[in-house]
Tab-separated table of C-alpha atoms in Angstrom:
chain	number	residue	atom	x	y	z
A	202	MET	CA	-21.714	-15.229	-17.687
A	203	ALA	CA	-23.104	-15.862	-14.237
A	204	ASN	CA	-26.505	-17.518	-14.456
A	205	SER	CA	-28.111	-17.653	-11.126
A	206	ALA	CA	-29.089	-14.416	-8.922
A	207	GLN	CA	-26.487	-15.036	-6.212
A	208	ALA	CA	-23.726	-15.493	-9.174
A	209	ARG	CA	-24.463	-12.129	-10.875
A	210	LYS	CA	-24.441	-10.821	-7.240
A	211	ARG	CA	-21.015	-12.270	-6.229
A	212	ALA	CA	-19.500	-11.024	-9.748
A	213	ARG	CA	-20.992	-7.413	-9.206
A	214	GLN	CA	-19.611	-7.478	-5.363
A	215	SER	CA	-15.927	-9.191	-6.944
A	216	VAL	CA	-15.615	-6.252	-9.452
A	217	LYS	CA	-16.331	-3.732	-6.799
A	218	ARG	CA	-13.648	-5.272	-4.396
A	219	ARG	CA	-11.363	-5.905	-7.164
A	220	GLU	CA	-11.546	-1.963	-7.983
A	221	HIS	CA	-11.006	-0.656	-4.071
A	222	ASN	CA	-7.874	-3.244	-3.963
A	223	VAL	CA	-6.607	-1.695	-6.746
A	224	SER	CA	-6.825	2.010	-5.729
A	225	MET	CA	-5.479	1.017	-1.905
A	226	ARG	CA	-2.300	-0.873	-3.671
A	227	SER	CA	-1.833	2.442	-6.037
A	228	ARG	CA	-1.979	4.461	-2.732
A	229	LEU	CA	0.566	2.433	-1.010
A	230	ARG	CA	3.062	2.023	-4.187
A	231	THR	CA	2.620	6.201	-4.603
A	232	ALA	CA	3.160	6.347	-0.593
A	233	ILE	CA	6.555	4.495	-1.323
A	234	LYS	CA	7.747	6.209	-4.181
A	235	GLN	CA	6.964	9.549	-2.690
A	236	VAL	CA	9.664	8.126	0.708
A	237	LYS	CA	12.274	7.243	-1.776
A	238	LYS	CA	12.019	10.265	-3.607
A	239	LEU	CA	12.500	12.569	-0.650
A	240	ILE	CA	15.535	10.082	0.669
A	241	GLU	CA	17.061	10.905	-3.085
A	242	THR	CA	16.760	14.738	-2.407
A	243	GLY	CA	18.402	14.334	0.901
A	244	ASP	CA	15.646	16.525	3.194
A	245	LYS	CA	15.448	14.025	5.916
A	246	GLU	CA	12.609	15.998	8.197
A	247	LYS	CA	10.326	15.556	5.419
A	248	ALA	CA	11.452	12.030	4.319
A	249	ASN	CA	11.364	10.943	8.387
A	250	ALA	CA	7.192	12.516	8.629
A	251	ALA	CA	6.647	10.781	5.093
A	252	PHE	CA	8.000	7.899	6.101
A	253	ILE	CA	5.734	7.501	9.329
A	254	GLN	CA	2.583	7.856	7.522
A	255	THR	CA	3.784	5.766	4.610
A	256	VAL	CA	3.613	3.120	7.583
A	257	SER	CA	0.455	4.046	8.853
A	258	THR	CA	-0.689	2.951	5.388
A	259	VAL	CA	1.139	0.031	5.121
A	260	ASP	CA	-0.115	-1.709	8.214
A	261	THR	CA	-3.444	-0.664	7.381
A	262	ILE	CA	-3.385	-2.233	3.759
A	263	ALA	CA	-1.719	-5.227	5.256
A	264	GLY	CA	-4.092	-5.246	7.753
A	265	LYS	CA	-6.781	-5.441	5.500
A	266	GLY	CA	-5.126	-8.314	3.425
A	267	ILE	CA	-4.368	-6.544	0.332
A	268	ILE	CA	-0.713	-7.482	0.815
A	269	HIS	CA	1.162	-9.726	2.580
A	270	LYS	CA	1.941	-9.105	6.563
A	271	ASN	CA	5.800	-10.021	5.453
A	272	LYS	CA	5.763	-8.146	2.380
A	273	ALA	CA	4.329	-5.033	4.538
A	274	ALA	CA	7.536	-6.007	6.981
A	275	ARG	CA	9.767	-6.060	4.514
A	276	GLN	CA	9.145	-2.459	2.579
A	277	LYS	CA	9.030	-0.655	5.824
A	278	SER	CA	12.428	-2.445	7.058
A	279	ARG	CA	13.967	-1.550	3.423
A	280	LEU	CA	12.513	2.269	3.744
A	281	SER	CA	13.661	2.676	7.413
A	282	ALA	CA	17.349	1.184	6.566
A	283	ALA	CA	17.468	3.906	3.739
A	284	LEU	CA	16.377	6.818	6.191
A	285	LYS	CA	19.303	5.624	8.399
A	286	GLU	CA	21.726	5.419	5.466
A	287	MET	CA	20.949	9.447	5.021
A	288	ALA	CA	22.898	9.803	8.755
């Protein structure tokens, strides 16, 4: 356990930050799964709309440093390629 007041505060902050990051990462995974599910069903219009929202979510989370920018680019690229395959 932390001994100094500063260390105790940092421990509290890290717990809060971890909870926030976990929820953001979960939101990202859910958005990606939703797009994949819509692609599988073959509903191109809904898949496109979900893809646009997901790209925004991915960019936001990458900008905050929760995931790496290259991982964000890879995910967007794979979703985009899957959408193009539908046509």
